Short mmCIF file of C-alpha atoms in Angstrom, two decimals:
data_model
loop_
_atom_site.label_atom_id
_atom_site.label_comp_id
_atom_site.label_asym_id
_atom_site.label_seq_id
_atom_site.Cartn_x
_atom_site.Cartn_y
_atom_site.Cartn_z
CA UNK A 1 -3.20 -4.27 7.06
CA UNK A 2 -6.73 -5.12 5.46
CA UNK A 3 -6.99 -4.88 1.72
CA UNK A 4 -9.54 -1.94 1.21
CA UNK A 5 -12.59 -2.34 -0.90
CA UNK A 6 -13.47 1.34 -2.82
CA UNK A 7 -16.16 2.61 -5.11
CA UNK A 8 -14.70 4.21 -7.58
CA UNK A 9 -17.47 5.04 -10.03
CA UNK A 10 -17.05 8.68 -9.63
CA UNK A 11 -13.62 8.73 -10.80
CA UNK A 12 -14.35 5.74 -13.49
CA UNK A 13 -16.68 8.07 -14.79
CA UNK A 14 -14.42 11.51 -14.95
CA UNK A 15 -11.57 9.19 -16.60
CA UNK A 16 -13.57 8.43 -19.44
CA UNK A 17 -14.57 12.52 -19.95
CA UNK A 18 -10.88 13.46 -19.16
CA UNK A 19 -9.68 11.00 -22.27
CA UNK A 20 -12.25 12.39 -24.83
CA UNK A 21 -10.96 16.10 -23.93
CA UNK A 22 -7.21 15.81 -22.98
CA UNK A 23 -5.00 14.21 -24.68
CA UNK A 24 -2.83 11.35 -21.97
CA UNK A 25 -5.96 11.68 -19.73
CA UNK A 26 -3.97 14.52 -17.96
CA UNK A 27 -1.20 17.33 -18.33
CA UNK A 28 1.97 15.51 -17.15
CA UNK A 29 2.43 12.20 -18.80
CA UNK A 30 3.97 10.65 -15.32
CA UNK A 31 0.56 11.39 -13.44
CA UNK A 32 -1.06 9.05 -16.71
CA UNK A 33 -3.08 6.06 -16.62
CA UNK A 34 -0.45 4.11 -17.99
CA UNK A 35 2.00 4.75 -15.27
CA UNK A 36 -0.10 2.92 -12.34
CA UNK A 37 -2.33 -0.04 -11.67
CA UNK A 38 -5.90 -0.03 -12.49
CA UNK A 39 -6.79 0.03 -9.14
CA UNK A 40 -4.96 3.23 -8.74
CA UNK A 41 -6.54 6.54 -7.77
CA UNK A 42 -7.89 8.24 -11.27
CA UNK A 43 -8.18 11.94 -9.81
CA UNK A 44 -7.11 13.49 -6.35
CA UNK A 45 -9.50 15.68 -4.72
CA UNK A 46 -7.72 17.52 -2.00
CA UNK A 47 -4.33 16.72 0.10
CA UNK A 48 -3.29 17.48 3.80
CA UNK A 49 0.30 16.87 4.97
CA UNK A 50 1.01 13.78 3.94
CA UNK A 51 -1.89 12.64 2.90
CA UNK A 52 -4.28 12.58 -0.07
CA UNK A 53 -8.29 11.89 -0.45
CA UNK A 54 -9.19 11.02 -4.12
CA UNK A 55 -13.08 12.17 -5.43
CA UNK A 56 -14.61 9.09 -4.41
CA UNK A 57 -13.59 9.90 -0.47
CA UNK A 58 -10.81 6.94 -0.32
CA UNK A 59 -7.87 8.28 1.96
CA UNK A 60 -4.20 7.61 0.86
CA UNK A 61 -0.72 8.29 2.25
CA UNK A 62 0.82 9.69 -0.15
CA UNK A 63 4.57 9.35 -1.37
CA UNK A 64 6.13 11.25 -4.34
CA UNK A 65 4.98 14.37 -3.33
CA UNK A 66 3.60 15.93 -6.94
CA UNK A 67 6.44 14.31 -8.62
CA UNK A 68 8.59 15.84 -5.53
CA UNK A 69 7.30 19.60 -5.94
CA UNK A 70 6.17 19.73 -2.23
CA UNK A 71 8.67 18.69 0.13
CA UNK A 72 6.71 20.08 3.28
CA UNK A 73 3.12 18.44 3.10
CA UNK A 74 0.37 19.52 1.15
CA UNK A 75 -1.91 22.58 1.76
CA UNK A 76 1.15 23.63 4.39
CA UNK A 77 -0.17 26.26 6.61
CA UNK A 78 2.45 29.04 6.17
CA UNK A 79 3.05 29.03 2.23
CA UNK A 80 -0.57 28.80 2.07
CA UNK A 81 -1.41 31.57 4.28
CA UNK A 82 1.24 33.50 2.21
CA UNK A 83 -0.09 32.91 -0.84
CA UNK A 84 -3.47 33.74 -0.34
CA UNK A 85 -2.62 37.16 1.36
CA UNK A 86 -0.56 38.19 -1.01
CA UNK A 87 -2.70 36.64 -4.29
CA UNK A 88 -5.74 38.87 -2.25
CA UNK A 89 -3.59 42.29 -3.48
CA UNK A 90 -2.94 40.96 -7.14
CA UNK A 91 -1.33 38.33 -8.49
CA UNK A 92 -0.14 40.33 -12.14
CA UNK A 93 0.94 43.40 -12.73
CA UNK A 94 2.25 45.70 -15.86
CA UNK A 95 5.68 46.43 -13.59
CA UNK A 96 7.61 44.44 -11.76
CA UNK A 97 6.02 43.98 -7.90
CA UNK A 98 8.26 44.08 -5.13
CA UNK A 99 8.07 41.05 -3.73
CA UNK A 100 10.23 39.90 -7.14
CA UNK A 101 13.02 41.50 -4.84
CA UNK A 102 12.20 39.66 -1.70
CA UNK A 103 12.09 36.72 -3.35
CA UNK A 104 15.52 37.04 -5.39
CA UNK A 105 17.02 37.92 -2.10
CA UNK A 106 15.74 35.60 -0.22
CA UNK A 107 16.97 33.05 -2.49
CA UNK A 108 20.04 33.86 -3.11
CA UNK A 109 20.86 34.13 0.62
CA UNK A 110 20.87 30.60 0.30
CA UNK A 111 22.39 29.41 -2.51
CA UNK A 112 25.75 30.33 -1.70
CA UNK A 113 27.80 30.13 -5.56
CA UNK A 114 24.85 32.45 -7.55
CA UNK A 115 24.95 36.41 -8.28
CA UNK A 116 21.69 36.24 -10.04
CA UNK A 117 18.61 35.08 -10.54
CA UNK A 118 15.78 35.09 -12.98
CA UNK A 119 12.08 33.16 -11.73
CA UNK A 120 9.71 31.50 -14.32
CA UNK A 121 7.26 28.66 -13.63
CA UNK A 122 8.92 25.40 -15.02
CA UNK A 123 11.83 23.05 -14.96
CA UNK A 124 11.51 23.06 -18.21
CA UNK A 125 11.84 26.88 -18.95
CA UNK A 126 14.87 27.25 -16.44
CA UNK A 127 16.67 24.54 -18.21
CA UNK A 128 16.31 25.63 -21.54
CA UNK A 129 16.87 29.30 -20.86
CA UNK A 130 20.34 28.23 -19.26
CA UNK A 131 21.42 26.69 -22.55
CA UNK A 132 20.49 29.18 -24.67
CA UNK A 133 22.70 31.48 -22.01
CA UNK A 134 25.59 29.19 -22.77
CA UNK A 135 25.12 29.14 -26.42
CA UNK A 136 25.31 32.90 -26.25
CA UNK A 137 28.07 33.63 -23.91
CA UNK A 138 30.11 31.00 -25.89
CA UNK A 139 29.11 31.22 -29.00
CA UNK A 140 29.02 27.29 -29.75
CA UNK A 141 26.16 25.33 -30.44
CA UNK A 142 26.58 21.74 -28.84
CA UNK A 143 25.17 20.64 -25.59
CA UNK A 144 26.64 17.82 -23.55
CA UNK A 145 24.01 16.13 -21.58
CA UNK A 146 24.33 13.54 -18.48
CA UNK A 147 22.95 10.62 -20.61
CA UNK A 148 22.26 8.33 -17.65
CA UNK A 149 20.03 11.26 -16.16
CA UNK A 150 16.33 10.76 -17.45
CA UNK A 151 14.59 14.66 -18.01
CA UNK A 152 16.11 17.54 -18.20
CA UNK A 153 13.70 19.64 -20.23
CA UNK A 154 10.13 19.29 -22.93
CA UNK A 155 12.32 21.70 -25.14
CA UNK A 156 13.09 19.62 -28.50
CA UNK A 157 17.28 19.61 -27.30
CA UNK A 158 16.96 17.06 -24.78
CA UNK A 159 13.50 15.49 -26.07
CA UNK A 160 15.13 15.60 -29.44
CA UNK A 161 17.93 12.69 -27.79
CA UNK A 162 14.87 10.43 -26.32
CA UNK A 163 12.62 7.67 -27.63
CA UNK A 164 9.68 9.26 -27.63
CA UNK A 165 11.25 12.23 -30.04
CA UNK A 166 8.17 12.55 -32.65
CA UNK A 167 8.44 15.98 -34.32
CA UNK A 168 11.99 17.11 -33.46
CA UNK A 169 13.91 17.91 -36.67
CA UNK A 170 17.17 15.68 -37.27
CA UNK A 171 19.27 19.10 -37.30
CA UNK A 172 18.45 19.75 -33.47
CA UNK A 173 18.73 16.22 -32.14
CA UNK A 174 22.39 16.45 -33.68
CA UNK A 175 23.11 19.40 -31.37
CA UNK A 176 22.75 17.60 -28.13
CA UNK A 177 25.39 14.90 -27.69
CA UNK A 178 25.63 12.99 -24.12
CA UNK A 179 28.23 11.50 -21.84
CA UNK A 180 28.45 9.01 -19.17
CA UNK A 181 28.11 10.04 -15.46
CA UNK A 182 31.01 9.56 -13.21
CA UNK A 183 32.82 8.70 -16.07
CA UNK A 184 35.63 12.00 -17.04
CA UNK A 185 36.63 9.79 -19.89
CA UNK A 186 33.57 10.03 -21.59
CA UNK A 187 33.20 13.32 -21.22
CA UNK A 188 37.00 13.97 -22.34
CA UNK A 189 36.00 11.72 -25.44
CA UNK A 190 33.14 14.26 -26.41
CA UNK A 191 35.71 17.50 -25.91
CA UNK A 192 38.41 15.59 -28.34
CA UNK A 193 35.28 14.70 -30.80
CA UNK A 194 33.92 18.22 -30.85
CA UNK A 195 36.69 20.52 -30.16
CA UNK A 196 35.36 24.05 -29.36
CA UNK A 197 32.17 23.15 -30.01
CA UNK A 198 30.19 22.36 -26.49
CA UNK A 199 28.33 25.27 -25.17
CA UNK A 200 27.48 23.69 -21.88
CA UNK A 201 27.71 20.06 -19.58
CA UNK A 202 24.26 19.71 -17.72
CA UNK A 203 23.91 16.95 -15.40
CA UNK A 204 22.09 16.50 -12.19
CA UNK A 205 24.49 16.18 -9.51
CA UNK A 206 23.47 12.89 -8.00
CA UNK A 207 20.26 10.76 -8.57
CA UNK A 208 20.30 6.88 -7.23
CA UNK A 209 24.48 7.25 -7.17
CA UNK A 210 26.25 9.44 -5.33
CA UNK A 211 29.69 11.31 -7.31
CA UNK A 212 32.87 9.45 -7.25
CA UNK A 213 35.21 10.76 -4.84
CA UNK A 214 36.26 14.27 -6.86
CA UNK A 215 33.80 13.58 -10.20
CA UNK A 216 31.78 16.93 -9.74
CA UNK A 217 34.91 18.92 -9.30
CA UNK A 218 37.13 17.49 -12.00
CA UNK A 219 34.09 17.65 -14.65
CA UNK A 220 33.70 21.15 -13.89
CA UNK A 221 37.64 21.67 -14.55
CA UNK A 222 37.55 19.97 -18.08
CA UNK A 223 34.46 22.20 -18.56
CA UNK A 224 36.76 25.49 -17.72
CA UNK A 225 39.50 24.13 -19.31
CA UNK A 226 37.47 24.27 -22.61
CA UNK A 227 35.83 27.09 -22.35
CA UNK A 228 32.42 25.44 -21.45
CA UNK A 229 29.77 26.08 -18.87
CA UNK A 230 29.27 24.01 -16.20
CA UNK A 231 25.45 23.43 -15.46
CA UNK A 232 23.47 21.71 -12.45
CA UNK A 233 20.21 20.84 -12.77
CA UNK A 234 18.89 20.96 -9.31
CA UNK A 235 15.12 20.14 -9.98
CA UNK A 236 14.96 17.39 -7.38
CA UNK A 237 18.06 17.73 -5.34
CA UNK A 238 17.48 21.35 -4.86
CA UNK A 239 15.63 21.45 -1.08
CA UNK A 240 16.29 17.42 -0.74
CA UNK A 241 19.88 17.40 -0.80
CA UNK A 242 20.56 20.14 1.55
CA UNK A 243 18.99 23.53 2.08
CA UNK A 244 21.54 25.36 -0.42
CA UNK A 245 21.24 22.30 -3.28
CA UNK A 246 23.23 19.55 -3.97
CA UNK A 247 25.82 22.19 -4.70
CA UNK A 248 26.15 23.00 -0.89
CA UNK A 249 26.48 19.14 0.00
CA UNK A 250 29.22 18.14 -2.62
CA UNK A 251 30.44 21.90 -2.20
CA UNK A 252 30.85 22.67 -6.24
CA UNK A 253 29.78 25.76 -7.04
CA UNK A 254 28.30 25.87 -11.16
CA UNK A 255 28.44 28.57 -13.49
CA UNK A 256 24.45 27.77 -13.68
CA UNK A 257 22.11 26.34 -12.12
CA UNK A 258 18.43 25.34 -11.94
CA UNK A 259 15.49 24.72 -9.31
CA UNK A 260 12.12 24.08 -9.49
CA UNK A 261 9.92 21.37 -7.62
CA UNK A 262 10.42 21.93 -4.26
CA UNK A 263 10.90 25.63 -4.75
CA UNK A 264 7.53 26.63 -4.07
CA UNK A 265 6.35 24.03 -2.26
CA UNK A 266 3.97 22.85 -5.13
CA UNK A 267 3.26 26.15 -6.27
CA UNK A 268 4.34 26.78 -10.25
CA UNK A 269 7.66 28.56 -9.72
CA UNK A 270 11.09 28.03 -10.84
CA UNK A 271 14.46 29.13 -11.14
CA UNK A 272 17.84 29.88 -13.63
CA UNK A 273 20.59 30.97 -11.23
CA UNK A 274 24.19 31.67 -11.93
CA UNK A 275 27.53 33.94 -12.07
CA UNK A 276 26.66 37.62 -12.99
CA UNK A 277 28.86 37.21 -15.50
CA UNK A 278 26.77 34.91 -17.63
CA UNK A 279 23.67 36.10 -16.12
CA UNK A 280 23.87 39.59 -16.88
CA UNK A 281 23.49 38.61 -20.81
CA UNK A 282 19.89 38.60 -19.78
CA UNK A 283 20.06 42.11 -18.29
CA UNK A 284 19.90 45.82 -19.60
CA UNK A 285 23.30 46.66 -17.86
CA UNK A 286 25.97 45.35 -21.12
CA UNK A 287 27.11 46.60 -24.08
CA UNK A 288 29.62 44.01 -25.29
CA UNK A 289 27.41 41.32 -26.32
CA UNK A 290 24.01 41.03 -27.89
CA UNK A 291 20.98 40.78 -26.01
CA UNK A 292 19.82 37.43 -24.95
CA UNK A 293 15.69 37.27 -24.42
CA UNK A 294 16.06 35.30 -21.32
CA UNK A 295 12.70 34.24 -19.55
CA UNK A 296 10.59 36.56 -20.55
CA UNK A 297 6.87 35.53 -19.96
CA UNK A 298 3.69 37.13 -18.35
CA UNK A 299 3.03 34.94 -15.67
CA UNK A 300 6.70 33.93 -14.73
CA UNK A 301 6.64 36.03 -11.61
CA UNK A 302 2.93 35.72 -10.47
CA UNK A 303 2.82 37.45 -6.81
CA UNK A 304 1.37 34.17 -4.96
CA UNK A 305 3.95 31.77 -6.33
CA UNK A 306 7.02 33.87 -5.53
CA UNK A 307 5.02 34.50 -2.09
CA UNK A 308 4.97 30.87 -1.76
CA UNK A 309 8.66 30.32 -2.79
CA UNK A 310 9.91 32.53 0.20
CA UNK A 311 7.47 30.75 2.89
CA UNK A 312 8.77 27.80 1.87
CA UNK A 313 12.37 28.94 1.28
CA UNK A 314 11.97 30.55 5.13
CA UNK A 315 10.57 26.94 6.46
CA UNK A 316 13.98 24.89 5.09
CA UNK A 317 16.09 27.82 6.66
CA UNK A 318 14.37 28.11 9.83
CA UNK A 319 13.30 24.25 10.41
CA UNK A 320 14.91 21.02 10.63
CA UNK A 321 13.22 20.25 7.10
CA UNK A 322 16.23 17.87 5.83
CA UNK A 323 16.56 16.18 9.22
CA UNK A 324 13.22 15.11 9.14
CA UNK A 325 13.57 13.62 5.31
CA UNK A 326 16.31 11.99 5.83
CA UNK A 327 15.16 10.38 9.67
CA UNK A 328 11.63 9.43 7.79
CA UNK A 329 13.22 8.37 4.74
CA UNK A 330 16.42 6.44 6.33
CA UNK A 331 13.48 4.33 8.49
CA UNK A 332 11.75 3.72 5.12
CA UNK A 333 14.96 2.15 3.39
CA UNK A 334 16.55 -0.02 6.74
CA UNK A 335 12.88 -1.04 7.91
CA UNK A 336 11.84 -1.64 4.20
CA UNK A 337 14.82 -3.66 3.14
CA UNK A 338 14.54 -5.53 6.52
CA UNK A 339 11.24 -6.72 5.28
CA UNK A 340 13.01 -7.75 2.10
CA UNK A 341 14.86 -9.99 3.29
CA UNK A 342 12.21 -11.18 5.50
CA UNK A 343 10.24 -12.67 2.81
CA UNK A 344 13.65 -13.60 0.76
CA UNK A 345 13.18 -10.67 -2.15
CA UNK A 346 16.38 -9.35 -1.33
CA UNK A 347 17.54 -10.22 -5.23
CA UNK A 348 14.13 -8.60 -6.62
CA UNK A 349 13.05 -5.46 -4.65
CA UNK A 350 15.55 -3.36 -3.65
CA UNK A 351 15.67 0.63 -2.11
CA UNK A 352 17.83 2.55 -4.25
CA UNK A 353 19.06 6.39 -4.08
CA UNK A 354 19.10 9.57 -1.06
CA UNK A 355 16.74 8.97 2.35
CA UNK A 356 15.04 12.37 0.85
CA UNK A 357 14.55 11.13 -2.53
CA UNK A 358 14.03 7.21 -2.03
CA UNK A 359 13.20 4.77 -5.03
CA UNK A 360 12.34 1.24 -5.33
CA UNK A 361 13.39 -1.66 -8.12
CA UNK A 362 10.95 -4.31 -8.85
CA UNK A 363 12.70 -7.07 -10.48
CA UNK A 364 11.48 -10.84 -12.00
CA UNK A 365 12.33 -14.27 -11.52
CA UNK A 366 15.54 -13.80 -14.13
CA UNK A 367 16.18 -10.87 -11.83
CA UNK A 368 15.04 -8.34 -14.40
CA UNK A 369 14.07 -4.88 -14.16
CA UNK A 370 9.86 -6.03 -14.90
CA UNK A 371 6.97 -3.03 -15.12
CA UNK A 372 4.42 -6.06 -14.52
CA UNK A 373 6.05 -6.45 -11.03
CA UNK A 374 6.61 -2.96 -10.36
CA UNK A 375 2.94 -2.25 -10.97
CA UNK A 376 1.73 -5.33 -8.83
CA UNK A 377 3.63 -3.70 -5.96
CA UNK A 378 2.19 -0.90 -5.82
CA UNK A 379 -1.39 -2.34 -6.71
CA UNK A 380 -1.15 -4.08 -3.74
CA UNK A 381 0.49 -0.64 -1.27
CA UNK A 382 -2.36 1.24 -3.14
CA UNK A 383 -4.87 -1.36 -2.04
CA UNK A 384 -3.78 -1.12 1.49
CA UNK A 385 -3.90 2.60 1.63
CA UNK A 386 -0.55 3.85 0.33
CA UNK A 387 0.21 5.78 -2.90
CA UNK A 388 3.79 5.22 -3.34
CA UNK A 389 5.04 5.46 -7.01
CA UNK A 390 8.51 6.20 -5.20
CA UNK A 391 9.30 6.52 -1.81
CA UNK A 392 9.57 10.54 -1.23
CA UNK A 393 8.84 11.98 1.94
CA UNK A 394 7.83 15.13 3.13
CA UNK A 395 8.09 17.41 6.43
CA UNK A 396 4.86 16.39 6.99
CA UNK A 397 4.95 12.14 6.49
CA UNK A 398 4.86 11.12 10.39
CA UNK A 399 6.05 8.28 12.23
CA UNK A 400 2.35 6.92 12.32
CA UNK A 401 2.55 7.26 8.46
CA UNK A 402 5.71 5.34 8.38
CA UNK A 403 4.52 2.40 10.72
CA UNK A 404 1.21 2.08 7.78
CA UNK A 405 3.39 2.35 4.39
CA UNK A 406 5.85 -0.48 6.30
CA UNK A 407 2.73 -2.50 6.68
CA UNK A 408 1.75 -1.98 3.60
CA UNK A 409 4.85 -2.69 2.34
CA UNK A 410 4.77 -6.37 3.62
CA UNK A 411 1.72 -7.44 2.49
CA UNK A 412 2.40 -6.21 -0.44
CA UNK A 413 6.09 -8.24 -0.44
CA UNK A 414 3.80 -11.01 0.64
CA UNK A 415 1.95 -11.09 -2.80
CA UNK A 416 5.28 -9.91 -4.69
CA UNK A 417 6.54 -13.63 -3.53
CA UNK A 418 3.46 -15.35 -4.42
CA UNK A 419 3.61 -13.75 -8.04
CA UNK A 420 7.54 -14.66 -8.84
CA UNK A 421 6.29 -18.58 -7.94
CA UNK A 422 3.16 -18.64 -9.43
CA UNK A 423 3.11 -15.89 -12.36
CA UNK A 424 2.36 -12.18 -12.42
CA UNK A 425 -0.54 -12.32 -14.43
CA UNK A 426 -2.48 -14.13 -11.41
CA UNK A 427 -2.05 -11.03 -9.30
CA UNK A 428 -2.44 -8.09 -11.75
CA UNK A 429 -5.38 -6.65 -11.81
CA UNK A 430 -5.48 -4.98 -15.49
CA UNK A 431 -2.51 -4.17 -17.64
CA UNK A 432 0.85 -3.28 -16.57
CA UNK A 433 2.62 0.14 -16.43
CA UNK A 434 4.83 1.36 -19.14
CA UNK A 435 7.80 4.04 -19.39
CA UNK A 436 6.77 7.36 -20.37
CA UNK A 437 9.53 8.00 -22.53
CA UNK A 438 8.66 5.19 -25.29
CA UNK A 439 8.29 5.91 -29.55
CA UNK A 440 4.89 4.11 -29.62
CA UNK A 441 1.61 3.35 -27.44
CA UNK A 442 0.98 -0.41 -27.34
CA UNK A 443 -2.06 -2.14 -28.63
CA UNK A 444 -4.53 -3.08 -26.45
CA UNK A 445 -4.92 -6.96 -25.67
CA UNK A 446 -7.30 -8.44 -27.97
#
C-alpha cells in the first residue's frame, strides 16, 4: 500500500484557532493532539460506514468508532432517518414525550436482569448517578472501584483516585478505595478493612481479560453478603459483548448497571438500569426512604437521541450485528498476528482483548510497553489510509476494508522493525503520544 502524500493546511490552520479557544484543542481529551502522530487527521469532516473524510478531503478507514459510541457505521441509514423524523416534531418538551416509553421498553426488552431505567446523555452521568443510588439505599459512603479498569466517570470519585486528580479535595479521594480484578481476595481484604462501610463494587465486566471461571458470580456474592451493591459498568461491552451486555454473555445479573456508547449509535444518550428496588429511590412511588434526585437534567431525554437509541437497539435485535464484529474483528486479530510473526514482532506488537473490542500493544527493544512505538505505528497505518487508535469494528467495516487495514498493517510492521534496529526517533515524525490520565503536561523539546 503506497504511503499517501496530503495537504493538510486547512486543518493546520483550524488547529491553531481550536487551541487559542478550547482548552486540549477539543472536548474529549482522548480525541487530543497529544494522543496521535503529527501526521494524524486534526478535524473530521463527515463519516460514512466505516469510513471517515477529514476537512482537507483525505479519506480514512476508520477504527475506534467515536471512542466505540457507533458500533453500526457512521451516518447509518435507519437511526438517522429516525432521528431526523422524529427531531422534525421537537426535540424538548416541558412533559415527558412518549417516545421516553418506547424507548424504556424497548430497552429493557433486552436487558434481561433490569426493572428500570432512567436515560441521560453520558457515561459519566449514569455512573455517578448509580453511586449516589447505592450510597442512598445503603446508607454508607465508600466506593470500591475495579482498579485495573481505566474510566469509570469525570465525577471527582473516580477522577479523585487518578493521576491527573487536580482540584479534587483529599476528603473525596478517601471515599473511593479500589480492588484488584479477578482477584476475590482483594476485594475480601477491602470488606475486612472497611467493615460496613462500601456502598457499591463497580467494575467493568471484562476489558482485555476475560473473568476467571466463576469471578463475576462470586464477587457479586461477597457484595450481597455485605450488604453492598453490585455494579456493571457496561459502557463498552454493552452492544459489543452480546446484544443484552456483558451481563447476558457471563449470565450475572447486577443490582445496577450502566450503558452508553453504543447505545445510540453515536448519538448523546445513556443509561442507569437496575432492580426496582434500588431504582425506585429515584421515583415518586416510596415513602420509606428519602428522595434521591436521580438524573434529573433538561436535555437527558432529547426526542432524537432516544429515537436513535431504539433504531439502533432494533438493528442489534433484528441483525446479525455481533456476528459481524466478531467475524471482522476475529480476521483482524489471526490475520494481524500472522503478520506479526511474519516480520518477527511477535515479542513487541501484540492483539490483545474481545474480536468486537480489539486493542493493540506496541512494545520496545527491552520489550516495554513504549508510546514512541505505539505512535510510529499508527503514523505509519494513518499514512497508508487507516485511522486505527484501536482496532474496533463496526457493522459497517467490510471485508474490502479489512484486506486495506491488513495492508496497512504490514507496512507499517515493516517500519516498526526498522525502528527497534535502528532507533525510533528516525521514523517519528514529531513528538510522541502521551497517556491522558497524567498530573502534568510535558515541556516542549527545546
Amino acid at each position: 500500500m503506497s504511503i499517501r502524500s496530503s495537504d493538510m493546511s486547512a486543518s493546520r490552520r483550524l488547529q491553531k484557532r481550536a487551541h487559542e479557544l478550547i482548552p486540549g484543542g477539543c472536548h474529549t481529551y482522548a480525541k487530543g493532539d497529544d494522543q496521535y502522530p503529527q501526521v494524524a487527521p486534526p478535524f473530521i469532516a463527515r463519516g460514512f460506514g466505516s469510513h471517515v473524510w477529514d476537512i482537507d478531503g483525505n479519506e480514512y478507514i476508520e477504527y475506534g468508532m467515536g471512542n466505540r459510541a457507533v458500533g453500526l457505521g457512521h451516518a447509518f441509514g435507519p437511526v438517522v432517518e429516525a432521528a431526523q423524523s422524529e427531531m422534525s416534531r421537537g426535540c424538548n418538551f416541558t412533559r415527558p414525550a412518549s417516545i421516553e416509553v418506547e424507548c424504556a421498553e424497548t430497552f429493557l426488552d433486552l436487558i434481561e436482569g433490569a426493572e428500570m431505567v432512567k436515560f441521560c446523555k453520558s457515561g459519566s452521568e449514569a455512573t455517578s448517578a448509580a453511586v449516589k443510588l447505592a450510597r442512598a439505599h445503603t446508607g454508607r459512603d465508600l466506593i470500591a472501584i475495579c482498579g485495573d479498569h481505566p474510566f469509570f466517570s469525570s465525577d471527582d470519585w473516580f477522577i479523585g483516585t487518578t493521576v491527573m486528580n487536580a482540584g479534587v479535595p483529599e476528603q473525596i479521594k478517601a471515599l473511593t478505595v479500589t480492588f484488584k480484578y479477578n482477584d476475590l481476595q482483594s476485594v475480601r481484604a477491602l470488606f475486612d478493612k472497611h467493615p460496613g462501610r462500601i456502598a457499591a463494587v463497580i467494575l467493568e465486566a471484562a476489558r482485555v481479560d476475560e473473568p476467571a471461571p466463576g469471578f463475576l458470580h462470586e464477587l457479586r456474592e461477597l457484595c450481597h453478603a455485605d450488604g453492598t451493591l453490585f455494579i456493571l459498568d457496561e459502557m463498552v461491552t454493552g452492544f459489543r459483548w452480546a446484544v443484552g451486555g456483558a451481563q447476558q454473555a457471563y449470565g450475572v445479573v447486577p443490582d445496577l448497571s450502566t450503558f452508553g456508547k453504543a447505545l445510540g449509535n453515536g448519538f448523546s444518550v445513556s443509561a442507569l438500569a437496575g432492580r426496582s428496588e434500588f431504582m425506585r429511590l429515584g421515583g415518586l412511588g416510596h415513602f420509606d426512604r428519602p428522595r434521591v434526585f436521580l438524573l434529573s437534567t433538561t436535555h437527558g431525554a432529547e426526542t432524537h437521541a432516544l429515537a436513535a437509541a431504539i433504531a439502533t437497539m432494533r438493528t442489534y435485535k433484528n441483525e446479525p450485528v455481533i456476528e459481524h464484529l466478531i467475524r471482522q474483528g476475529e480476521r483482524l486479530r489471526q490475520q494481524g498476528s500472522a503478520l506479526v510473526r511474519g516480520h518477527g514482532l511477535e515479542n513487541y506488537v501484540e492483539f490483545l482483548g474481545k474480536p468486537t473490542c480489539l486493542l493493540f500493544a506496541t512494545r520496545d527493544r527491552e520489550g516495554r510497553p513504549s508510546q514512541a512505538m505505539r505512535t510510529l505505528f499508527l503514523q505509519e497505518t494513518i499514512r497508508r489510509g487507516v485511522l486505527m487508535p484501536s482496532l474496533v469494528v463496526s457493522y459497517s467495516h467490510s471485508d474490502e476494508d479489512i484486506e486495506r487495514t491488513l495492508e496497512a498493517i504490514d507496512a507499517a510492521l515493516a517500519v516498526y522493525a526498522k525502528a527497534l534496529d535502528g532507533g525510533v526517533d528516525r521514523f517519528l515524525i514529531g513528538p510522541p503520544s502521551q497517556p491522558v490520565m497524567r498530573s502534568h503536561n510535558a515541556a516542549p523539546a527545546g
